PDB file of C-alpha atoms in Angstrom:
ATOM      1  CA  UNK A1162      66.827  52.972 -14.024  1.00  0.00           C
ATOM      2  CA  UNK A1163      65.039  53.227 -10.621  1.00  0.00           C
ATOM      3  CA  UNK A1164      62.779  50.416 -11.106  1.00  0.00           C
ATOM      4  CA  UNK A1165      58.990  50.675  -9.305  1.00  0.00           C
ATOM      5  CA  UNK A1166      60.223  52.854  -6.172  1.00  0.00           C
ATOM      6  CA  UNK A1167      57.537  53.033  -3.423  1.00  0.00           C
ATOM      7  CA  UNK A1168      57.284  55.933  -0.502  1.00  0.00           C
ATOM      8  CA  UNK A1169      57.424  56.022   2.426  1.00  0.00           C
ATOM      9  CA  UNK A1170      59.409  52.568   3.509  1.00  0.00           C
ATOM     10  CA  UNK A1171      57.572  52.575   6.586  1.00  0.00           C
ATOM     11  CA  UNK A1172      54.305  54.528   8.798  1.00  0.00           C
ATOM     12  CA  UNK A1173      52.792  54.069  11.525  1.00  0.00           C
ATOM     13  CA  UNK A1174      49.237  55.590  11.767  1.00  0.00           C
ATOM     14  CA  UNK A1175      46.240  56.060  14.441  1.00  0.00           C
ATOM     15  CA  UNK A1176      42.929  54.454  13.672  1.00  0.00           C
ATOM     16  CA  UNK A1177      40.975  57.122  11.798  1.00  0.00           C
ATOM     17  CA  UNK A1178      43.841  58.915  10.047  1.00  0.00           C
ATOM     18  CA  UNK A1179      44.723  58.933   6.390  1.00  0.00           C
ATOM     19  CA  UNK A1180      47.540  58.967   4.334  1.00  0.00           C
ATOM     20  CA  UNK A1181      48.488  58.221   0.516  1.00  0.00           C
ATOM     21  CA  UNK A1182      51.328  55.815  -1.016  1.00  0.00           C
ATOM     22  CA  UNK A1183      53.192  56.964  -3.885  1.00  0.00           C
ATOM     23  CA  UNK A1184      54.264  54.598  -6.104  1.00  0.00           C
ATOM     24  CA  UNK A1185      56.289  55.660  -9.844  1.00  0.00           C
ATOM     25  CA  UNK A1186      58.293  53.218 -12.468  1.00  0.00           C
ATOM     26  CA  UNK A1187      60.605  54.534 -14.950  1.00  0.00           C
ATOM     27  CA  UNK A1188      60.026  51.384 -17.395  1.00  0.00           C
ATOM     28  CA  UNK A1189      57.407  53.004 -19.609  1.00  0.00           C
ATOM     29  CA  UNK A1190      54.867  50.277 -18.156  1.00  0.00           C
ATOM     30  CA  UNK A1191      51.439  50.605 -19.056  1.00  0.00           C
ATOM     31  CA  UNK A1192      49.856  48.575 -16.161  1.00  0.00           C
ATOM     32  CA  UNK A1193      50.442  49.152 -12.283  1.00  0.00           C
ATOM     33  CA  UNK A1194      49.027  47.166  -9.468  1.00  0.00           C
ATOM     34  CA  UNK A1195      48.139  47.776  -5.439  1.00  0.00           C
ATOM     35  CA  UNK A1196      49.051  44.400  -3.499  1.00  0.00           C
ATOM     36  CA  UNK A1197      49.388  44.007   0.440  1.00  0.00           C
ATOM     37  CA  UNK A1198      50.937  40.965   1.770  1.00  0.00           C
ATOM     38  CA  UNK A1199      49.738  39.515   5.453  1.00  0.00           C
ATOM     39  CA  UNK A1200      51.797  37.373   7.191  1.00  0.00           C
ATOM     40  CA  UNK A1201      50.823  33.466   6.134  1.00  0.00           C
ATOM     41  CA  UNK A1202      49.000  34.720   2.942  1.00  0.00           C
ATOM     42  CA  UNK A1203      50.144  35.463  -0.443  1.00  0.00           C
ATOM     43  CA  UNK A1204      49.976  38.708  -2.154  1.00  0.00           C
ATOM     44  CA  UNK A1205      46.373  40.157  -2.589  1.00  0.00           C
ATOM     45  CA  UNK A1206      45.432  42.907  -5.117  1.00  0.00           C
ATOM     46  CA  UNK A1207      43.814  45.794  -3.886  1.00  0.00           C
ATOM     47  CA  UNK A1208      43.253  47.835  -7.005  1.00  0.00           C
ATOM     48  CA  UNK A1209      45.132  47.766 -10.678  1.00  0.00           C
ATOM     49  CA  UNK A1210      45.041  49.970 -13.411  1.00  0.00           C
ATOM     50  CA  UNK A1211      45.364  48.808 -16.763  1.00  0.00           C
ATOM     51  CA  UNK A1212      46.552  51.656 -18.593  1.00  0.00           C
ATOM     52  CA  UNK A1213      46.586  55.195 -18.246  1.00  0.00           C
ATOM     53  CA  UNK A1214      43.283  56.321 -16.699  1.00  0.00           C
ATOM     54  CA  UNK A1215      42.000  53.474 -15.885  1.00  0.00           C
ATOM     55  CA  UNK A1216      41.808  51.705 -12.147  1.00  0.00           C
ATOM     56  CA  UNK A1217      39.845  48.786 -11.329  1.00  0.00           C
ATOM     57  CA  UNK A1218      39.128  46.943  -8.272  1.00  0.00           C
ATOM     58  CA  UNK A1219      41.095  43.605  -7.274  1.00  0.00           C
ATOM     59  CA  UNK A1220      40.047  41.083  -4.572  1.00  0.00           C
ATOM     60  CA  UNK A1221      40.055  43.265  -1.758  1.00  0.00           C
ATOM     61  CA  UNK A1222      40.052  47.288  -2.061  1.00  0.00           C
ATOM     62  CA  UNK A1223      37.396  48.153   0.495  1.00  0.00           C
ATOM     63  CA  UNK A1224      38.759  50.987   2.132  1.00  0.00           C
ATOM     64  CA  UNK A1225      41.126  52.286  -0.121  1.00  0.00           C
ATOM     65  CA  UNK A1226      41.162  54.208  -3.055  1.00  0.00           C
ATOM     66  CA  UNK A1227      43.877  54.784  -5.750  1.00  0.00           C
ATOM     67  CA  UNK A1228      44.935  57.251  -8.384  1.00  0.00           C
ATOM     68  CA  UNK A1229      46.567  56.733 -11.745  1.00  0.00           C
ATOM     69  CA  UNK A1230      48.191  60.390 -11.961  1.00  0.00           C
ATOM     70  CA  UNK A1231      49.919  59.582 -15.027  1.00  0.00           C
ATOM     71  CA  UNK A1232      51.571  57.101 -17.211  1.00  0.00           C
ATOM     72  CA  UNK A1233      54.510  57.104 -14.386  1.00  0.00           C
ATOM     73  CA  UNK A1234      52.820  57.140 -11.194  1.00  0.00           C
ATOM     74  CA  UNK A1235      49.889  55.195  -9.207  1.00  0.00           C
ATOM     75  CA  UNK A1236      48.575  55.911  -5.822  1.00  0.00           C
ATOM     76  CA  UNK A1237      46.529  54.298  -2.989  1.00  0.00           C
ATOM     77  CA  UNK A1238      45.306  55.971  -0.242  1.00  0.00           C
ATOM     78  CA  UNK A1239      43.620  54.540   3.034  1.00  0.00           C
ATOM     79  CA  UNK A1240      40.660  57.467   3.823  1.00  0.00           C
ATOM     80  CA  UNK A1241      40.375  56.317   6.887  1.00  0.00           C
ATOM     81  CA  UNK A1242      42.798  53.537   8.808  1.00  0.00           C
ATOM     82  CA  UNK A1243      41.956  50.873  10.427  1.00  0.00           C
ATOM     83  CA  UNK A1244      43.993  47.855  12.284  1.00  0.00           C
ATOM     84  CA  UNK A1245      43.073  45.595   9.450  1.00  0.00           C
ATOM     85  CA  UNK A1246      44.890  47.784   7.124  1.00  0.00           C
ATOM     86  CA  UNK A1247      48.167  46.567   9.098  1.00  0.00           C
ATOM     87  CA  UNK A1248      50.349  44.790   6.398  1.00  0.00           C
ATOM     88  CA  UNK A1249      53.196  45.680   3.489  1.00  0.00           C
ATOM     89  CA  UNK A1250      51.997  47.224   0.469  1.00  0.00           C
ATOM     90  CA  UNK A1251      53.719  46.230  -2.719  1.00  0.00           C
ATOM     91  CA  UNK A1252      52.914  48.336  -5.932  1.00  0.00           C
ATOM     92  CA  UNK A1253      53.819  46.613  -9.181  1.00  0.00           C
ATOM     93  CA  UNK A1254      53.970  47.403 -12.724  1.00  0.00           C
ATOM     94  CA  UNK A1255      53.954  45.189 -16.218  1.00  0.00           C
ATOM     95  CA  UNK A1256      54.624  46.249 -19.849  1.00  0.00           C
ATOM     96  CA  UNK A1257      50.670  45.115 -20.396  1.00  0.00           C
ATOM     97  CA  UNK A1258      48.697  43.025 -18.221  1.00  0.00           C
ATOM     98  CA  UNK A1259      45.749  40.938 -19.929  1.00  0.00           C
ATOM     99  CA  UNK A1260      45.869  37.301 -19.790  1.00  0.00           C
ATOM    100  CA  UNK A1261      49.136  38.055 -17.479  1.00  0.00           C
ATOM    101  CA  UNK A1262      51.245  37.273 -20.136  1.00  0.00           C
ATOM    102  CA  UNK A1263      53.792  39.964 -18.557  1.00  0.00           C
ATOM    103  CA  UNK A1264      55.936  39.646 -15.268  1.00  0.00           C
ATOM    104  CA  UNK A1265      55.477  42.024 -13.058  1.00  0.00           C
ATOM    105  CA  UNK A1266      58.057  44.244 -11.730  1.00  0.00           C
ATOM    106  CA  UNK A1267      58.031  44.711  -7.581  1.00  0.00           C
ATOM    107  CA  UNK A1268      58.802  47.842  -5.506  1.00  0.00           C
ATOM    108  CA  UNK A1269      60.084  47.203  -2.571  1.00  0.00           C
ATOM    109  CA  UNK A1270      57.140  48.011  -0.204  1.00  0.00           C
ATOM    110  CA  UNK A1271      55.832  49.989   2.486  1.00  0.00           C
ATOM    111  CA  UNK A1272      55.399  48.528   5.977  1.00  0.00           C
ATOM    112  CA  UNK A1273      52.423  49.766   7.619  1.00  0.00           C
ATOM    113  CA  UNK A1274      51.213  50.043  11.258  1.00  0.00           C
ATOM    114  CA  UNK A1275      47.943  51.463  12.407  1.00  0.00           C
ATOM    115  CA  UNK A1276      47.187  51.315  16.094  1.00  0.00           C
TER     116      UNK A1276
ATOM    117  CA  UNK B 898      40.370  32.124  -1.515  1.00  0.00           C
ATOM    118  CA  UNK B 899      43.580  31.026  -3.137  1.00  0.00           C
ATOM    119  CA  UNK B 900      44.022  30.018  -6.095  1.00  0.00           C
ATOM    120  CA  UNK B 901      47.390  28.731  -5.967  1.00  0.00           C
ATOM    121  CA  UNK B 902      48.848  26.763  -2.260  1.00  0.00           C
ATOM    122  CA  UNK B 903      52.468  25.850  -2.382  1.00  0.00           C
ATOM    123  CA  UNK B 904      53.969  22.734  -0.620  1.00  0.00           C
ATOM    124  CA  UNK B 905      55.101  22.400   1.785  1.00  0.00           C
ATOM    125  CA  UNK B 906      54.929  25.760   3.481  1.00  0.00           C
ATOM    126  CA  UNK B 907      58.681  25.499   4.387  1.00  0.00           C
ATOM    127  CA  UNK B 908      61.638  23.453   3.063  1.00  0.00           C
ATOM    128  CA  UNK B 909      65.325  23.364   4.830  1.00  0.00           C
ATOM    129  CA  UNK B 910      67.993  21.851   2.491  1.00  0.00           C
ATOM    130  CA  UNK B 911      72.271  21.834   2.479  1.00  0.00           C
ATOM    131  CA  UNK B 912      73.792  23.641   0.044  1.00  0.00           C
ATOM    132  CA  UNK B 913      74.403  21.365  -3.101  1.00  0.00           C
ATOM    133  CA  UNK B 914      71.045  19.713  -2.869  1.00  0.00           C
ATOM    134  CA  UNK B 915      68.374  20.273  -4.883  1.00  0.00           C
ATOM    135  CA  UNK B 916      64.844  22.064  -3.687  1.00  0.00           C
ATOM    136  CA  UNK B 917      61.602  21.149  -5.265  1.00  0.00           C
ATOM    137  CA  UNK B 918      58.541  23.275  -4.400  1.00  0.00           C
ATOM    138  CA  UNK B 919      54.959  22.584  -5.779  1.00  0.00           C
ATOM    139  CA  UNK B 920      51.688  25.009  -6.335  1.00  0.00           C
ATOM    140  CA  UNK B 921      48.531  23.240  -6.449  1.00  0.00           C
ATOM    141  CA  UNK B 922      45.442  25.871  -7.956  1.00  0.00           C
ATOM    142  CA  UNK B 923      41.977  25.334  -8.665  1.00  0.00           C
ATOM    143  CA  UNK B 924      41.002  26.743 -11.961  1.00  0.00           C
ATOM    144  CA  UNK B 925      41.839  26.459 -15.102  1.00  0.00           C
ATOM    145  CA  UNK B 926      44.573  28.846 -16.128  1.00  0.00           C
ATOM    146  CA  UNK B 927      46.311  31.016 -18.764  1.00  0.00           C
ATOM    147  CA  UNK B 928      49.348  30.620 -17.374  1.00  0.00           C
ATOM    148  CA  UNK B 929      51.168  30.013 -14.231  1.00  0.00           C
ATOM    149  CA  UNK B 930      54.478  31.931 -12.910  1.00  0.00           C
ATOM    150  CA  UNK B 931      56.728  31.328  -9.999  1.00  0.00           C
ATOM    151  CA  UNK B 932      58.543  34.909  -7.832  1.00  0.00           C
ATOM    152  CA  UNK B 933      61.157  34.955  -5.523  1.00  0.00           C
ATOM    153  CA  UNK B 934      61.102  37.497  -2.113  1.00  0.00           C
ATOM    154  CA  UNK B 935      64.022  37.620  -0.141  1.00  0.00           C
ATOM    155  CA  UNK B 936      63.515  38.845   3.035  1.00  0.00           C
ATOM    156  CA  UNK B 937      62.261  42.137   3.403  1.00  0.00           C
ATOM    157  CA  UNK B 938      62.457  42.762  -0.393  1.00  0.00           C
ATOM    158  CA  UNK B 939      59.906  43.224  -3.368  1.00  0.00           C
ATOM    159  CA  UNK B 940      59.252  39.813  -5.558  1.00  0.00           C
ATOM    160  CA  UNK B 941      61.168  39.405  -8.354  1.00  0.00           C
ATOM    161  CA  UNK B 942      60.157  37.044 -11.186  1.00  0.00           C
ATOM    162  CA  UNK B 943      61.482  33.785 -12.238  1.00  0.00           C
ATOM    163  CA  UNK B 944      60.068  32.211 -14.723  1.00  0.00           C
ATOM    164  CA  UNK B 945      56.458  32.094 -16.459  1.00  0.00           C
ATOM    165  CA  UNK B 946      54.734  28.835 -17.861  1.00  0.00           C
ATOM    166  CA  UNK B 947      51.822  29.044 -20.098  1.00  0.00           C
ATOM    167  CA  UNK B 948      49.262  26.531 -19.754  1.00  0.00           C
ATOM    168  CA  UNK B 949      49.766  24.717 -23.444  1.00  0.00           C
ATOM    169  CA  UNK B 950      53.808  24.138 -22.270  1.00  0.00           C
ATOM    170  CA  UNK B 951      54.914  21.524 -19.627  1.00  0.00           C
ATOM    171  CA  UNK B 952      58.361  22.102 -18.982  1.00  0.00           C
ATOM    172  CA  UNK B 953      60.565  25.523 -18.774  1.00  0.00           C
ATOM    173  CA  UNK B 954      63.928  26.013 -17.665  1.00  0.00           C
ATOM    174  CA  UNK B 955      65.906  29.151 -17.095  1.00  0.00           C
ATOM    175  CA  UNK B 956      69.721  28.279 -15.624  1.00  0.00           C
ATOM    176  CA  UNK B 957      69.120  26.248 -12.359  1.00  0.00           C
ATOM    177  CA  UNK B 958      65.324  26.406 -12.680  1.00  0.00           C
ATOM    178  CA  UNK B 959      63.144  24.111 -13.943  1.00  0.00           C
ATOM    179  CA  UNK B 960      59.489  24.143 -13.841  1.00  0.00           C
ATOM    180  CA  UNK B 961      56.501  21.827 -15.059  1.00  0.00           C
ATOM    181  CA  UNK B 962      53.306  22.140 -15.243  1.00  0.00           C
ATOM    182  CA  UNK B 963      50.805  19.614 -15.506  1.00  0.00           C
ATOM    183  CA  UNK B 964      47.301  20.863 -16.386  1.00  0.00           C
ATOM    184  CA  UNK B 965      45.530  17.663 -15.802  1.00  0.00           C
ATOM    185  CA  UNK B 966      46.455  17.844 -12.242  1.00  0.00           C
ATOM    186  CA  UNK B 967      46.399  21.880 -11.710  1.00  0.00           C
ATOM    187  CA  UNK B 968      49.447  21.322 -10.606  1.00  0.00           C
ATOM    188  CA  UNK B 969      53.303  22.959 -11.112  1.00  0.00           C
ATOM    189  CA  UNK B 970      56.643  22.229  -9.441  1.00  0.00           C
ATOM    190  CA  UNK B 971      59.992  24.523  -9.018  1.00  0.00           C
ATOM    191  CA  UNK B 972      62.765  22.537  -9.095  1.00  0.00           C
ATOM    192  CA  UNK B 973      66.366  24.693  -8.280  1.00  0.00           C
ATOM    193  CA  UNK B 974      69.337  22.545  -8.921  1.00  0.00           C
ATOM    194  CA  UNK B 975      72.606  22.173  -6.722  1.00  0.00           C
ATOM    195  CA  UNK B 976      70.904  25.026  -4.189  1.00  0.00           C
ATOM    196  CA  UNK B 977      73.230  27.752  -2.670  1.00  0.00           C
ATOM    197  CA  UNK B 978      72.888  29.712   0.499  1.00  0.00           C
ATOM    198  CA  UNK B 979      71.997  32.746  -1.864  1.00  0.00           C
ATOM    199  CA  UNK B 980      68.647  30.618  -2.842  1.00  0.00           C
ATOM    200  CA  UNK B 981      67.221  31.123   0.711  1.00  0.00           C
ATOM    201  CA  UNK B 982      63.727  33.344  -0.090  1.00  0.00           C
ATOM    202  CA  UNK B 983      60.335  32.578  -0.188  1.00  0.00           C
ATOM    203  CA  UNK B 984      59.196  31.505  -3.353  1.00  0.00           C
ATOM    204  CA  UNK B 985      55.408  31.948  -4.736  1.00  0.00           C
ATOM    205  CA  UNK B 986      53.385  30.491  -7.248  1.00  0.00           C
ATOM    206  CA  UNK B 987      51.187  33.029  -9.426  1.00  0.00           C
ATOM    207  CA  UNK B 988      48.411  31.918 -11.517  1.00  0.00           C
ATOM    208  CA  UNK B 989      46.001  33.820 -14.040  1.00  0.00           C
ATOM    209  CA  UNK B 990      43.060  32.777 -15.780  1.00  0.00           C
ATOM    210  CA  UNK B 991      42.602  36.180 -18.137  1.00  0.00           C
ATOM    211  CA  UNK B 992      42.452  39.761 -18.038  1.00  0.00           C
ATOM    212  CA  UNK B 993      45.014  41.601 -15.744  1.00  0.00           C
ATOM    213  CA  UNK B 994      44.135  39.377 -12.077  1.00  0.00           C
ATOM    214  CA  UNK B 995      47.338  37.340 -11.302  1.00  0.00           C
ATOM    215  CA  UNK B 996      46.186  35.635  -8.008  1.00  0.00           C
ATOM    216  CA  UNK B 997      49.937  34.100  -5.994  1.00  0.00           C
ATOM    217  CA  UNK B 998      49.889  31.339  -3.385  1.00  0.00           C
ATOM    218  CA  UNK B 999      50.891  31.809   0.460  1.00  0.00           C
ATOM    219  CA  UNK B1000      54.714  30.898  -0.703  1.00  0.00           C
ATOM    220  CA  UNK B1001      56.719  27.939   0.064  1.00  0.00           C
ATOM    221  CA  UNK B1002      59.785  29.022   2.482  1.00  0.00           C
ATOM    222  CA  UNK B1003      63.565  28.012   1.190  1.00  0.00           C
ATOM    223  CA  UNK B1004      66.130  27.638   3.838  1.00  0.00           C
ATOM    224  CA  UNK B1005      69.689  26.493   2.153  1.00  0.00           C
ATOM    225  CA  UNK B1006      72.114  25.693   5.326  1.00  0.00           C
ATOM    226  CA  UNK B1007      75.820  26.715   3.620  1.00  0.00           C
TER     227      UNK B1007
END
């Protein structure tokens, strides 16, 4: 088993541009979670979706916007980048998430630059 | 705002010694959990606490939690090299928002 794998490791973008991060797990989990991690700061979510279509917003998802595609797979995509969005990007996923009675299960995160 | 702050922010030990690590939060909780991130890595989870226990262990771990005070300590016993990471407090109080601390860095000098 893969785990939560996360693509692309790393990207560099221009103010303005967009992209998408994929995110799948292979554990049958029925919650997945958008975090970003700034230097200093603990993990903040961005967006998490409970189960399978559903997504709800975390503590800070202006400017991005995420997809549950399927049970497997959850993306988050920045419409348009800005500086701010520099930081790692963890996705996570749990077996169930309410009262966070489940651990959650890391990727290993993208590393993202915009200029 | 945080819910959880570790202390101190950074810790340097020798190898044999033990590390203790605290997480201070504000509200009351459901339950509290504590993650390891090595360098460059995803976190991985230790152990979870919920808020009617006050003491867990799992191998060298050992965590309380003391609801009175909002407060929880990590101890890791006899600390190797291999223990260096940054380790993070997570706390939730319901649904599916786990809110983690700014992380208390280990450094274990072999």
């Amino acid at each position: 088993n893969a785990g939560v794998t996360q693509t692309p490791k790393f990207q560099v973008l221009k103010t303005g541009q967009s992209m998408t991060l994929q995110c799948a797990q292979d554990m049958n989990h029925n919650s997945m979670y958008w975090y970003r991690q700034d230097p200093g700061m603990g993990l903040r979510l961005i967006y998490y979706s409970a189960s399978e279509g559903t997504t709800d917003k975390g503590e800070v998802p202006n400017g991005y916007n995420v997809s549950r595609l399927n049970k497997r797979e959850f993306s988050l995509r920045l419409e348009s980048a800005a500086p701010s969005q520099t930081s790692v990007y963890f996705c996570a996923s749990s077996e169930g998430g309410g009262a966070g009675y489940y651990e959650q299960f890391f990727g290993p995160g993208t590393r993202l630059t915009v200029l | 705002s945080q819910q959880g702050e570790e202390d101190p922010q950074a810790l340097s030990i020798q190898e044999g010694e033990n590390a203790t690590m605290n997480c201070s939060y504000k509200t009351s909780i459901n339950n509290l959990q504590w993650y390891r991130q090595n360098s460059g890595r995803g976190l991985v989870h230790l152990i979870l606490i919920r808020s009617n226990e006050r003491e867990k262990h799992s191998g060298r771990l050992r965590v309380t939690l003391d609801t009175s005070k909002k407060s929880s300590s990590l101890l890791i016993t006899a600390s190797r090299a291999a223990d260096t990471a940054s380790y993070f407090c997570a706390t939730n109080t319901g649904g599916f928002k786990t809110i983690f601390g700014a992380g208390t860095r280990l450094f274990v000098k072999a």
